[in-house]
Structure formats: structure tokens, C-alpha cells
mmCIF file of C-alpha atoms and ligand atoms in Angstrom:
data_model
loop_
_atom_site.group_PDB
_atom_site.id
_atom_site.type_symbol
_atom_site.label_atom_id
_atom_site.label_comp_id
_atom_site.label_asym_id
_atom_site.label_seq_id
_atom_site.Cartn_x
_atom_site.Cartn_y
_atom_site.Cartn_z
ATOM 1 C CA UNK A 140 118.011 88.284 97.900
ATOM 2 C CA UNK A 141 117.908 84.854 95.985
ATOM 3 C CA UNK A 142 114.776 83.529 97.155
ATOM 4 C CA UNK A 143 111.914 85.398 98.966
ATOM 5 C CA UNK A 144 110.938 84.627 102.480
ATOM 6 C CA UNK A 145 108.187 82.136 100.907
ATOM 7 C CA UNK A 146 111.171 80.249 99.135
ATOM 8 C CA UNK A 147 110.146 81.629 95.781
ATOM 9 C CA UNK A 148 111.721 83.895 93.127
ATOM 10 C CA UNK A 149 109.964 87.156 93.294
ATOM 11 C CA UNK A 150 110.354 88.840 89.784
ATOM 12 C CA UNK A 151 107.790 91.297 89.902
ATOM 13 C CA UNK A 152 109.553 94.421 91.446
ATOM 14 C CA UNK A 153 107.756 96.770 89.038
ATOM 15 C CA UNK A 154 104.541 95.798 90.596
ATOM 16 C CA UNK A 155 105.545 96.053 94.076
ATOM 17 C CA UNK A 156 108.464 95.391 96.102
ATOM 18 C CA UNK A 157 109.242 93.937 99.513
ATOM 19 C CA UNK A 158 109.700 96.161 102.578
ATOM 20 C CA UNK A 159 113.350 97.447 103.053
ATOM 21 C CA UNK A 160 115.298 96.047 105.823
ATOM 22 C CA UNK A 161 115.342 99.644 107.550
ATOM 23 C CA UNK A 162 111.491 99.664 107.322
ATOM 24 C CA UNK A 163 111.366 96.150 108.953
ATOM 25 C CA UNK A 164 113.945 97.130 111.601
ATOM 26 C CA UNK A 165 112.081 100.460 112.389
ATOM 27 C CA UNK A 166 108.588 98.332 112.838
ATOM 28 C CA UNK A 167 110.637 96.026 115.112
ATOM 29 C CA UNK A 168 111.328 98.559 117.311
ATOM 30 C CA UNK A 169 107.729 99.156 118.305
ATOM 31 C CA UNK A 170 107.485 102.572 117.475
ATOM 32 C CA UNK A 171 104.393 103.012 115.212
ATOM 33 C CA UNK A 172 104.228 107.035 114.924
ATOM 34 C CA UNK A 173 100.475 106.725 116.108
ATOM 35 C CA UNK A 174 100.423 110.325 117.158
ATOM 36 C CA UNK A 175 98.349 112.786 114.939
ATOM 37 C CA UNK A 176 100.976 115.126 113.763
ATOM 38 C CA UNK A 177 98.313 118.091 114.229
ATOM 39 C CA UNK A 178 98.373 117.428 117.976
ATOM 40 C CA UNK A 179 100.423 119.745 120.092
ATOM 41 C CA UNK A 180 101.458 116.978 122.692
ATOM 42 C CA UNK A 181 104.691 115.090 123.047
ATOM 43 C CA UNK A 182 103.333 112.151 121.023
ATOM 44 C CA UNK A 183 101.915 114.261 118.392
ATOM 45 C CA UNK A 184 104.928 116.235 117.818
ATOM 46 C CA UNK A 185 107.264 113.165 117.602
ATOM 47 C CA UNK A 186 105.022 112.233 114.459
ATOM 48 C CA UNK A 187 105.218 115.702 113.205
ATOM 49 C CA UNK A 188 109.198 115.935 113.516
ATOM 50 C CA UNK A 189 109.633 112.659 111.768
ATOM 51 C CA UNK A 190 107.294 113.638 109.040
ATOM 52 C CA UNK A 191 109.605 117.108 108.774
ATOM 53 C CA UNK A 192 112.771 115.432 108.767
ATOM 54 C CA UNK A 193 111.401 113.265 105.714
ATOM 55 C CA UNK A 194 110.334 116.148 103.573
ATOM 56 C CA UNK A 195 113.859 117.869 104.371
ATOM 57 C CA UNK A 196 115.472 114.827 103.427
ATOM 58 C CA UNK A 197 113.125 114.486 100.144
ATOM 59 C CA UNK A 198 114.207 117.950 99.012
ATOM 60 C CA UNK A 199 117.975 117.358 99.716
ATOM 61 C CA UNK A 200 118.085 113.522 97.939
ATOM 62 C CA UNK A 201 116.135 114.738 94.849
ATOM 63 C CA UNK A 202 118.226 118.514 94.571
ATOM 64 C CA UNK A 203 114.862 120.453 94.440
ATOM 65 C CA UNK A 204 114.574 123.764 96.224
ATOM 66 C CA UNK A 205 111.901 123.849 99.074
ATOM 67 C CA UNK A 206 111.043 127.825 97.906
ATOM 68 C CA UNK A 207 110.085 126.370 94.390
ATOM 69 C CA UNK A 208 108.330 122.805 95.080
ATOM 70 C CA UNK A 209 105.700 121.671 97.537
ATOM 71 C CA UNK A 210 106.069 118.000 98.735
ATOM 72 C CA UNK A 211 102.678 116.669 99.169
ATOM 73 C CA UNK A 212 102.076 113.196 100.657
ATOM 74 C CA UNK A 213 99.302 110.957 99.353
ATOM 75 C CA UNK A 214 98.157 107.285 99.632
ATOM 76 C CA UNK A 215 100.305 106.504 96.290
ATOM 77 C CA UNK A 216 100.678 107.495 92.478
ATOM 78 C CA UNK A 217 97.351 106.330 91.501
ATOM 79 C CA UNK A 218 95.884 109.094 93.835
ATOM 80 C CA UNK A 219 98.975 111.687 93.489
ATOM 81 C CA UNK A 220 98.180 111.459 89.514
ATOM 82 C CA UNK A 221 94.626 111.634 89.778
ATOM 83 C CA UNK A 222 95.173 114.834 92.124
ATOM 84 C CA UNK A 223 97.459 116.776 89.936
ATOM 85 C CA UNK A 224 95.247 116.472 86.741
ATOM 86 C CA UNK A 225 91.934 116.592 87.902
ATOM 87 C CA UNK A 226 93.094 119.288 90.422
ATOM 88 C CA UNK A 227 94.316 121.511 87.314
ATOM 89 C CA UNK A 228 91.329 120.837 85.452
ATOM 90 C CA UNK A 229 88.773 121.722 88.204
ATOM 91 C CA UNK A 230 90.663 125.009 88.775
ATOM 92 C CA UNK A 231 90.327 125.839 85.139
ATOM 93 C CA UNK A 232 87.127 124.854 85.040
ATOM 94 C CA UNK A 233 86.124 127.334 87.732
ATOM 95 C CA UNK A 234 88.005 130.181 85.840
ATOM 96 C CA UNK A 235 86.293 129.119 82.720
ATOM 97 C CA UNK A 236 90.035 128.213 81.233
ATOM 98 C CA UNK A 237 90.206 125.291 78.979
ATOM 99 C CA UNK A 238 93.502 122.894 79.062
ATOM 100 C CA UNK A 239 94.891 120.429 76.166
ATOM 101 C CA UNK A 240 96.192 117.191 78.161
ATOM 102 C CA UNK A 241 98.580 115.414 76.119
ATOM 103 C CA UNK A 242 98.917 111.805 77.351
ATOM 104 C CA UNK A 243 100.619 108.839 76.093
ATOM 105 C CA UNK A 244 99.082 105.647 74.418
ATOM 106 C CA UNK A 245 101.269 103.976 76.931
ATOM 107 C CA UNK A 246 100.763 105.796 80.082
ATOM 108 C CA UNK A 247 99.820 103.711 83.091
ATOM 109 C CA UNK A 248 95.926 103.144 83.528
ATOM 110 C CA UNK A 249 95.844 106.222 86.264
ATOM 111 C CA UNK A 250 96.816 108.519 83.413
ATOM 112 C CA UNK A 251 95.289 106.914 80.533
ATOM 113 C CA UNK A 252 91.895 106.613 82.232
ATOM 114 C CA UNK A 253 91.500 110.301 83.086
ATOM 115 C CA UNK A 254 90.269 111.046 79.670
ATOM 116 C CA UNK A 255 86.030 111.147 80.470
ATOM 117 C CA UNK A 256 86.464 113.101 83.854
ATOM 118 C CA UNK A 257 88.434 115.992 82.266
ATOM 119 C CA UNK A 258 86.425 116.072 79.354
ATOM 120 C CA UNK A 259 83.574 116.288 81.169
ATOM 121 C CA UNK A 260 85.230 119.661 82.702
ATOM 122 C CA UNK A 261 85.448 121.055 79.391
ATOM 123 C CA UNK A 262 88.994 120.179 78.510
ATOM 124 C CA UNK A 263 90.580 118.127 75.485
ATOM 125 C CA UNK A 264 92.678 115.029 75.912
ATOM 126 C CA UNK A 265 94.866 113.890 73.164
ATOM 127 C CA UNK A 266 97.014 110.955 73.289
ATOM 128 C CA UNK A 267 100.450 110.711 71.343
ATOM 129 C CA UNK A 268 101.750 107.478 70.107
ATOM 130 C CA UNK A 269 105.109 105.531 70.388
ATOM 131 C CA UNK A 270 106.928 103.517 67.792
ATOM 132 C CA UNK A 271 108.209 99.659 68.052
ATOM 133 C CA UNK A 272 110.854 100.987 70.654
ATOM 134 C CA UNK A 273 108.234 102.664 73.075
ATOM 135 C CA UNK A 274 109.770 105.994 72.084
ATOM 136 C CA UNK A 275 107.748 109.112 70.637
ATOM 137 C CA UNK A 276 108.741 111.952 68.021
ATOM 138 C CA UNK A 277 109.568 114.889 69.960
ATOM 139 C CA UNK A 278 109.340 117.133 67.225
ATOM 140 C CA UNK A 279 105.962 116.018 66.123
ATOM 141 C CA UNK A 280 104.897 116.415 69.461
ATOM 142 C CA UNK A 281 106.322 119.989 70.183
ATOM 143 C CA UNK A 282 104.646 121.094 66.802
ATOM 144 C CA UNK A 283 101.089 119.525 68.067
ATOM 145 C CA UNK A 284 101.360 121.045 71.404
ATOM 146 C CA UNK A 285 102.052 124.362 70.247
ATOM 147 C CA UNK A 286 98.779 124.587 68.350
ATOM 148 C CA UNK A 287 96.771 124.038 71.687
ATOM 149 C CA UNK A 288 95.576 126.030 74.541
ATOM 150 C CA UNK A 289 97.136 125.818 78.069
ATOM 151 C CA UNK A 290 98.715 122.625 77.315
ATOM 152 C CA UNK A 291 99.494 119.642 80.169
ATOM 153 C CA UNK A 292 101.527 116.779 79.480
ATOM 154 C CA UNK A 293 102.406 113.450 81.375
ATOM 155 C CA UNK A 294 105.937 112.616 80.850
ATOM 156 C CA UNK A 295 106.199 108.686 81.893
ATOM 157 C CA UNK A 296 110.076 108.650 82.982
ATOM 158 C CA UNK A 297 110.298 105.036 82.938
ATOM 159 C CA UNK A 298 107.602 102.855 81.174
ATOM 160 C CA UNK A 299 106.485 100.031 84.043
ATOM 161 C CA UNK A 300 105.680 97.293 81.552
ATOM 162 C CA UNK A 301 108.732 97.782 79.123
ATOM 163 C CA UNK A 302 111.447 99.500 81.129
ATOM 164 C CA UNK A 303 111.920 101.959 78.390
ATOM 165 C CA UNK A 304 113.345 105.277 79.866
ATOM 166 C CA UNK A 305 112.438 108.491 78.013
ATOM 167 C CA UNK A 306 115.513 110.901 78.670
ATOM 168 C CA UNK A 307 115.091 114.213 80.718
ATOM 169 C CA UNK A 308 116.680 115.920 77.610
ATOM 170 C CA UNK A 309 113.237 115.362 75.423
ATOM 171 C CA UNK A 310 111.159 116.641 78.500
ATOM 172 C CA UNK A 311 113.076 119.647 78.936
ATOM 173 C CA UNK A 312 113.010 120.641 75.183
ATOM 174 C CA UNK A 313 109.304 120.399 75.377
ATOM 175 C CA UNK A 314 109.433 122.612 78.126
ATOM 176 C CA UNK A 315 111.568 124.924 76.640
ATOM 177 C CA UNK A 316 110.002 125.276 73.352
ATOM 178 C CA UNK A 317 106.248 124.898 74.382
ATOM 179 C CA UNK A 318 106.070 126.223 77.980
ATOM 180 C CA UNK A 319 103.747 123.275 78.491
ATOM 181 C CA UNK A 320 102.980 122.153 82.306
ATOM 182 C CA UNK A 321 104.901 118.809 82.622
ATOM 183 C CA UNK A 322 104.158 116.353 85.192
ATOM 184 C CA UNK A 323 106.665 113.280 85.636
ATOM 185 C CA UNK A 324 105.325 109.901 86.462
ATOM 186 C CA UNK A 325 108.489 109.028 88.099
ATOM 187 C CA UNK A 326 106.971 105.848 89.654
ATOM 188 C CA UNK A 327 109.546 103.526 88.196
ATOM 189 C CA UNK A 328 112.518 105.822 88.666
ATOM 190 C CA UNK A 329 113.991 104.649 92.198
ATOM 191 C CA UNK A 330 116.652 101.980 92.046
ATOM 192 C CA UNK A 331 115.961 101.291 88.066
ATOM 193 C CA UNK A 332 118.486 103.758 86.513
ATOM 194 C CA UNK A 333 121.844 104.641 87.550
ATOM 195 C CA UNK A 334 120.945 108.412 88.364
ATOM 196 C CA UNK A 335 117.319 108.136 89.904
ATOM 197 C CA UNK A 336 117.748 111.015 92.325
ATOM 198 C CA UNK A 337 118.572 113.416 89.437
ATOM 199 C CA UNK A 338 115.155 115.290 88.509
ATOM 200 C CA UNK A 339 115.040 118.040 86.061
ATOM 201 C CA UNK A 340 113.873 121.093 87.911
ATOM 202 C CA UNK A 341 112.557 122.954 85.374
ATOM 203 C CA UNK A 342 109.467 120.417 84.822
ATOM 204 C CA UNK A 343 106.405 121.308 86.967
ATOM 205 C CA UNK A 344 105.786 118.045 89.080
ATOM 206 C CA UNK A 345 106.879 114.629 89.773
ATOM 207 C CA UNK A 346 104.757 111.684 91.410
ATOM 208 C CA UNK A 347 106.423 108.627 93.529
ATOM 209 C CA UNK A 348 104.805 105.660 95.169
ATOM 210 C CA UNK A 349 106.469 104.341 98.288
ATOM 211 C CA UNK A 350 105.619 100.521 97.748
ATOM 212 C CA UNK A 351 107.750 100.410 94.477
ATOM 213 C CA UNK A 352 110.872 100.886 96.640
ATOM 214 C CA UNK A 353 110.541 99.260 99.852
ATOM 215 C CA UNK A 354 108.614 101.705 101.871
ATOM 216 C CA UNK A 355 104.998 100.833 103.176
ATOM 217 C CA UNK A 356 101.765 100.426 101.004
ATOM 218 C CA UNK A 357 99.291 103.302 101.140
ATOM 219 C CA UNK A 358 102.280 106.164 100.823
ATOM 220 C CA UNK A 359 103.541 108.057 97.770
ATOM 221 C CA UNK A 360 104.686 111.917 97.172
ATOM 222 C CA UNK A 361 104.658 114.546 94.869
ATOM 223 C CA UNK A 362 106.864 117.395 94.214
ATOM 224 C CA UNK A 363 104.385 120.183 92.830
ATOM 225 C CA UNK A 364 105.852 123.489 91.742
ATOM 226 C CA UNK A 365 104.168 126.415 93.566
ATOM 227 C CA UNK A 366 102.132 128.909 91.896
ATOM 228 C CA UNK A 367 100.201 127.022 89.733
ATOM 229 C CA UNK A 368 96.452 126.877 90.807
ATOM 230 C CA UNK A 369 95.465 123.076 91.594
ATOM 231 C CA UNK A 370 92.106 122.385 93.281
ATOM 232 C CA UNK A 371 92.766 119.754 96.357
ATOM 233 C CA UNK A 372 90.875 116.495 95.500
ATOM 234 C CA UNK A 373 90.361 115.883 99.150
ATOM 235 C CA UNK A 374 89.292 118.794 101.029
ATOM 236 C CA UNK A 375 88.669 118.844 104.817
ATOM 237 C CA UNK A 376 91.192 120.050 107.643
ATOM 238 C CA UNK A 377 93.863 122.284 106.240
ATOM 239 C CA UNK A 378 96.699 119.651 106.682
ATOM 240 C CA UNK A 379 99.689 119.983 104.158
ATOM 241 C CA UNK A 380 98.638 123.559 103.571
ATOM 242 C CA UNK A 381 95.267 122.552 102.324
ATOM 243 C CA UNK A 382 96.878 120.801 99.410
ATOM 244 C CA UNK A 383 95.557 117.353 100.596
ATOM 245 C CA UNK A 384 93.456 117.100 103.447
ATOM 246 C CA UNK A 385 93.322 114.155 106.133
ATOM 247 C CA UNK A 386 95.634 113.318 108.953
ATOM 248 C CA UNK A 387 99.048 112.437 107.774
ATOM 249 C CA UNK A 388 100.196 108.713 107.581
ATOM 250 C CA UNK A 389 103.320 109.753 109.584
ATOM 251 C CA UNK A 390 104.436 105.946 109.867
ATOM 252 C CA UNK A 391 104.289 105.662 106.141
ATOM 253 C CA UNK A 392 105.821 108.920 105.418
ATOM 254 C CA UNK A 393 108.761 107.887 107.799
ATOM 255 C CA UNK A 394 109.000 104.657 105.901
ATOM 256 C CA UNK A 395 109.704 106.728 102.418
ATOM 257 C CA UNK A 396 112.805 108.130 104.246
ATOM 258 C CA UNK A 397 114.166 104.809 105.423
ATOM 259 C CA UNK A 398 113.392 102.861 102.332
ATOM 260 C CA UNK A 399 115.104 105.559 100.279
ATOM 261 C CA UNK A 400 118.068 106.175 102.534
ATOM 262 C CA UNK A 401 118.610 102.349 102.092
ATOM 263 C CA UNK A 402 118.646 102.486 98.371
ATOM 264 C CA UNK A 403 121.084 105.422 98.693
ATOM 265 C CA UNK A 404 123.322 102.962 100.665
ATOM 266 C CA UNK A 405 122.811 99.665 98.696
ATOM 267 C CA UNK A 406 121.937 100.447 94.916
ATOM 268 C CA UNK A 407 124.731 99.992 92.699
ATOM 269 C CA UNK A 408 124.162 100.735 89.130
ATOM 270 C CA UNK A 409 127.199 99.149 87.834
ATOM 271 C CA UNK A 410 126.287 95.651 89.456
ATOM 272 C CA UNK A 411 122.672 96.022 88.478
ATOM 273 C CA UNK A 412 123.587 96.702 84.981
ATOM 274 C CA UNK A 413 126.157 93.496 84.681
ATOM 275 C CA UNK A 414 123.357 91.410 86.020
ATOM 276 C CA UNK A 415 120.492 92.464 83.727
ATOM 277 C CA UNK A 416 122.653 92.326 80.459
ATOM 278 C CA UNK A 417 123.566 88.736 81.762
ATOM 279 C CA UNK A 418 119.999 87.922 81.907
ATOM 280 C CA UNK A 419 118.922 89.756 78.715
ATOM 281 C CA UNK A 420 121.319 87.772 76.683
ATOM 282 C CA UNK A 421 120.639 84.477 78.413
ATOM 283 C CA UNK A 422 117.146 84.973 77.768
ATOM 284 C CA UNK A 423 117.220 86.040 74.274
ATOM 285 C CA UNK A 424 119.362 83.530 73.382
ATOM 286 C CA UNK A 425 116.863 80.637 75.198
ATOM 287 C CA UNK A 426 114.202 82.433 73.123
ATOM 288 C CA UNK A 427 115.935 82.184 69.788
ATOM 289 C CA UNK A 428 113.758 83.105 66.923
ATOM 290 C CA UNK A 429 110.682 81.824 68.902
ATOM 291 C CA UNK A 430 110.297 84.944 70.860
ATOM 292 C CA UNK A 431 111.566 88.661 71.416
ATOM 293 C CA UNK A 432 112.569 91.030 74.259
ATOM 294 C CA UNK A 433 110.183 93.822 73.813
ATOM 295 C CA UNK A 434 111.859 97.228 72.991
ATOM 296 C CA UNK A 435 115.387 95.767 73.126
ATOM 297 C CA UNK A 436 116.561 98.450 70.801
ATOM 298 C CA UNK A 437 115.476 101.290 72.584
ATOM 299 C CA UNK A 438 118.055 104.064 72.961
ATOM 300 C CA UNK A 439 117.562 103.960 76.991
ATOM 301 C CA UNK A 440 116.333 101.041 78.811
ATOM 302 C CA UNK A 441 116.184 100.712 82.594
ATOM 303 C CA UNK A 442 118.236 98.268 84.780
ATOM 304 C CA UNK A 443 115.735 95.841 86.210
ATOM 305 C CA UNK A 444 113.146 94.806 83.350
ATOM 306 C CA UNK A 445 112.592 92.342 80.754
ATOM 307 C CA UNK A 446 109.531 92.113 78.998
ATOM 308 C CA UNK A 447 109.291 89.287 76.294
ATOM 309 C CA UNK A 448 106.669 87.980 73.746
ATOM 310 C CA UNK A 449 106.205 84.379 72.555
ATOM 311 C CA UNK A 450 104.055 84.341 69.817
ATOM 312 C CA UNK A 451 101.543 81.657 70.123
ATOM 313 C CA UNK A 452 101.662 81.070 73.731
ATOM 314 C CA UNK A 453 99.020 82.495 75.789
ATOM 315 C CA UNK A 454 100.365 84.642 78.723
ATOM 316 C CA UNK A 455 98.281 82.782 81.316
ATOM 317 C CA UNK A 456 99.536 79.594 80.652
ATOM 318 C CA UNK A 457 102.992 81.332 80.597
ATOM 319 C CA UNK A 458 102.498 82.760 83.975
ATOM 320 C CA UNK A 459 101.058 79.518 85.349
ATOM 321 C CA UNK A 460 104.114 77.407 84.210
ATOM 322 C CA UNK A 461 106.522 79.909 85.934
ATOM 323 C CA UNK A 462 104.467 79.911 89.152
ATOM 324 C CA UNK A 463 104.151 75.940 89.313
ATOM 325 C CA UNK A 464 108.075 76.309 89.407
ATOM 326 C CA UNK A 465 108.091 78.673 92.242
ATOM 327 C CA UNK A 466 108.628 81.936 90.017
ATOM 328 C CA UNK A 467 106.721 85.083 90.365
ATOM 329 C CA UNK A 468 106.305 86.953 87.305
ATOM 330 C CA UNK A 469 103.772 89.351 85.386
ATOM 331 C CA UNK A 470 101.349 88.902 82.662
ATOM 332 C CA UNK A 471 100.804 92.599 82.598
ATOM 333 C CA UNK A 472 96.696 93.046 82.253
ATOM 334 C CA UNK A 473 94.993 90.447 83.689
ATOM 335 C CA UNK A 474 91.348 91.406 84.243
ATOM 336 C CA UNK A 475 89.501 90.640 87.437
ATOM 337 C CA UNK A 476 88.461 87.156 86.278
ATOM 338 C CA UNK A 477 91.959 86.540 85.676
ATOM 339 C CA UNK A 478 91.519 86.244 81.924
ATOM 340 C CA UNK A 479 94.268 88.112 80.025
ATOM 341 C CA UNK A 480 93.305 91.119 77.878
ATOM 342 C CA UNK A 481 94.994 92.451 75.194
ATOM 343 C CA UNK A 482 97.796 94.406 76.662
ATOM 344 C CA UNK A 483 97.474 98.149 75.509
ATOM 345 C CA UNK A 484 100.953 99.359 75.513
ATOM 346 C CA UNK A 485 102.387 96.450 73.520
ATOM 347 C CA UNK A 486 99.279 97.433 70.915
ATOM 348 C CA UNK A 487 100.326 101.077 71.131
ATOM 349 C CA UNK A 488 103.894 99.830 69.788
ATOM 350 C CA UNK A 489 102.528 98.022 67.133
ATOM 351 C CA UNK A 490 102.287 94.394 68.098
ATOM 352 C CA UNK A 491 99.092 92.596 67.255
ATOM 353 C CA UNK A 492 96.265 91.671 69.601
ATOM 354 C CA UNK A 493 97.135 88.032 69.586
ATOM 355 C CA UNK A 494 100.907 88.982 70.140
ATOM 356 C CA UNK A 495 100.100 91.293 73.168
ATOM 357 C CA UNK A 496 98.311 88.765 74.725
ATOM 358 C CA UNK A 497 101.480 86.398 74.588
ATOM 359 C CA UNK A 498 103.794 88.533 76.697
ATOM 360 C CA UNK A 499 105.326 88.234 80.305
ATOM 361 C CA UNK A 500 107.362 90.917 82.391
ATOM 362 C CA UNK A 501 110.193 89.863 84.536
ATOM 363 C CA UNK A 502 111.082 92.980 86.781
ATOM 364 C CA UNK A 503 114.129 92.268 89.240
ATOM 365 C CA UNK A 504 115.418 93.729 92.272
ATOM 366 C CA UNK A 505 117.427 96.747 92.437
ATOM 367 C CA UNK A 506 120.037 94.773 94.550
ATOM 368 C CA UNK A 507 120.149 91.996 92.160
ATOM 369 C CA UNK A 508 123.943 90.685 91.824
ATOM 370 C CA UNK A 509 125.704 88.935 88.932
ATOM 371 C CA UNK A 510 125.702 85.768 90.954
ATOM 372 C CA UNK A 511 122.110 85.984 91.721
ATOM 373 C CA UNK A 512 121.465 86.653 87.990
ATOM 374 C CA UNK A 513 123.217 83.440 87.148
ATOM 375 C CA UNK A 514 120.881 81.411 89.281
ATOM 376 C CA UNK A 515 117.923 83.219 87.989
ATOM 377 C CA UNK A 516 118.737 82.655 84.382
ATOM 378 C CA UNK A 517 119.228 79.106 85.017
ATOM 379 C CA UNK A 518 115.692 78.918 86.661
ATOM 380 C CA UNK A 519 114.108 80.990 83.823
ATOM 381 C CA UNK A 520 115.923 78.949 81.045
ATOM 382 C CA UNK A 521 114.403 75.657 82.586
ATOM 383 C CA UNK A 522 111.052 76.974 82.453
ATOM 384 C CA UNK A 523 111.362 78.684 79.145
ATOM 385 C CA UNK A 524 112.979 75.496 77.539
ATOM 386 C CA UNK A 525 109.651 73.304 78.685
ATOM 387 C CA UNK A 526 107.419 75.912 77.103
ATOM 388 C CA UNK A 527 109.133 75.831 73.655
ATOM 389 C CA UNK A 528 109.681 71.978 73.875
ATOM 390 C CA UNK A 529 113.452 72.272 73.327
HETATM 391 N N1 LIG B 729 102.733 105.099 87.224
HETATM 392 C C1 LIG B 729 103.420 103.894 87.047
HETATM 393 C C2 LIG B 729 104.472 104.001 86.050
HETATM 394 C C3 LIG B 729 103.205 102.518 87.845
HETATM 395 O O1 LIG B 729 103.879 101.623 87.433
HETATM 396 C C4 LIG B 729 102.155 102.684 88.841
HETATM 397 C C5 LIG B 729 102.074 101.397 89.483
HETATM 398 O O2 LIG B 729 102.136 100.323 88.918
HETATM 399 C C6 LIG B 729 101.534 103.676 89.192
HETATM 400 C C7 LIG B 729 101.609 104.773 88.208
HETATM 401 C C8 LIG B 729 100.290 103.737 90.070
HETATM 402 O O3 LIG B 729 101.238 103.576 91.531
HETATM 403 P P1 LIG B 729 100.416 103.299 92.933
HETATM 404 O O4 LIG B 729 100.365 101.662 92.679
HETATM 405 O O5 LIG B 729 100.949 103.699 93.891
HETATM 406 O O6 LIG B 729 98.814 103.619 92.489
#
């Protein structure tokens, strides 16, 4: 995909992705799976059958055992993550038990902003920090966790802003040494690292969001280890074994399978790696000493994200310049009035308030090829040069 259908370059795949071709083709077939999967008639059974097929496929694809994990469908990762942490907190509250939640300063807002609700239920929330590369000190964190009651942690496998990858070995070590419950924010995993299907089954939960990898919007799923008490966020009928009430979104659920199948077939980590390396080099040399690529020295970086800071330039005017040239990029934290707030993630990494307001994120398609990267680099260079007056 060199240009999107609106004839623009779309470099905001970490925000959301276009529908996968398999999903578009399925929609084109006219089968919208409208039957209620709880209904006993043929139309309902058809929806139910496709949901079950997706569930079986998810266990197989991600290598998890259905006797150990439940799959829970929801409207997307914000809901899934809220449901996991608030559900744990509420269950513990009912049993007069207290958890200590460990979140990171660079977690997504749907984790970061849970603090007041969890505290209202009597729990403690501690934020751990990262360094300039978006990485944390695992031994320090383990020592801290070991001092607390019933610890629970969010492990952000890939940061949506910076593309920094936290290796599974870190989560594994924390689990082994502390027995802490670990939920993985796996939202940015699919199609963004070479072994995106590989999960660590010693961990306790994983949450994904369909619209990040070509499925429909309004659908996501979590794998949740059985045997841990989690009150449902949404109660009602007994759908999904009572884990999340409400008629299942059969069409959305089926779209997860279609989009993931397409990713399995078409994703080439090797090709994407070549493309992103080319872009990284090209952008860094265009910026020279006037800007930098964030966390360029991190131990592990995903294959689709380049986050840059150009001190002295306002993010809103940077994005406007790209917009006028037909390029969609992200400025990170625009508030509702469109004014750029400081970027919490960058500030946690040690950037100043001003620097954090001078950032821009490019996040590319998982299917980007090297020839496409050449075209993109030229388009980006043209805009950057005009901004930097070179
Ligand atoms: N976690 C991460 C890392 C994300 O990037 C996002 C979305 O940007 C979310 C959670 C929330 O996902 P959703 O849009 O499905 O609510």
C-alpha cells in the first residue's frame, strides 16, 4: 500500500489500521452474522459456530492451552484492560483483600488512569519509572514488588508511542521471583515484531485490540488464566461464562480471525526490518543535530515505529505541515481542543516539557516493503527539510 484510498500516505498504524483485505472481502459477501449466537435456530448457530472457530484459532495461533486460559471478547483494549484490573480489584475488595498494582509511567492511558478507581477500593497503586530508552531496572522492580501484598503488574510488551519492546524474559523473571500476577498489554504486538504470535504462558493475562491489526473497530479479546477471581465489569446474561455479559459481536469476532490469518500469510519481518532500517537512517540523517529519534538505543525496538523529537518546533505545526503534504502522522497527546499537551511518556523518559511538545510519531504498515520505504523516506525528507529550512 503506497498510498491509501484517499490518496494520502497513512503513517499512523499504532493509532489504528485499515481493514484487512480478507475482512473487506467477507463484508462484500453480504454475510453480516446478524444472528444472536445464543439463539438455537440456524441463523444463531451460524454466528455461534464462527465465534467458536475464532476461539479455537486464537488458542492455536498464540500457543495457549484452553484448559489454562479463557478467551474473553470485549469492545477493545481499553475495556479489556479496565475489566481485568477493576475486576481483580473488586473481587479482592469483596474478600477484604488488598492488592498493590504496579503500573509504569509510560503505560497507555487506559492503564495509567486507573489509579483513583483502584485506590477507592482500598488498593495501592505504584508507578515505576523508565530511563531515556524507555527501559526499566528489573532487579529494582523485583525488590519493590517483593515488599508488597498481593502484587499485580501491567507489562507493556510494546510501547505504542516509542515502539520500545520489553522482552518476555523480563516478565518471566518477575513472575518467577515474585509470583506477581502479570497482565500483558499486547495491543501493539501483532505485525510489529518478528515473533508476534509467541506469548509466555507463565503469565496471567494478555489483551489485544482488533482495530490495531485490520479487524473491525469495537472488538478485542483477552486471554485470562483460569482460577483467578475477577468480577465481571459488565453483568447481565450468562454470555462468555459470565465473564462479560452482552450479546457477542459475532461479526467483529470473525473479523479478528480473518485479519490475523492475513497477517500470518503476508507479514514478513525480514522485509519490514529492511524497510524500517532504511527509514530510520534516512530520517536521522535528514534531522542531523536538529532532532533525534526517541529510544534509538533501546535494546529492542519494534519494526514499524519511529518517534522523533525536534526541539523548538511545536508538534501541532509539525503535524500540520505533514498534513498539508498529504501525510498522516501522530502528534501523540492532542487534547480535545487540538492543543498539544506535554507528552507524559516522553517526560517519564527524561525529556523536558518543551521537548515533549515537539514530538511526532510515524507508525508504518506491517506490510511495508523496501521500495515503499524509499518513496516514504523521500516524502518525509521533503517536509522535514522545509520545516528545518535546509
Ligand atoms: N494499549 C495500547 C498500548 C494501545 O496502543 C492502545 C490504543 O492505542 C490501547 C491500549 C487501547 O486500545 P483500544 O483503542 O482498543 O481501546
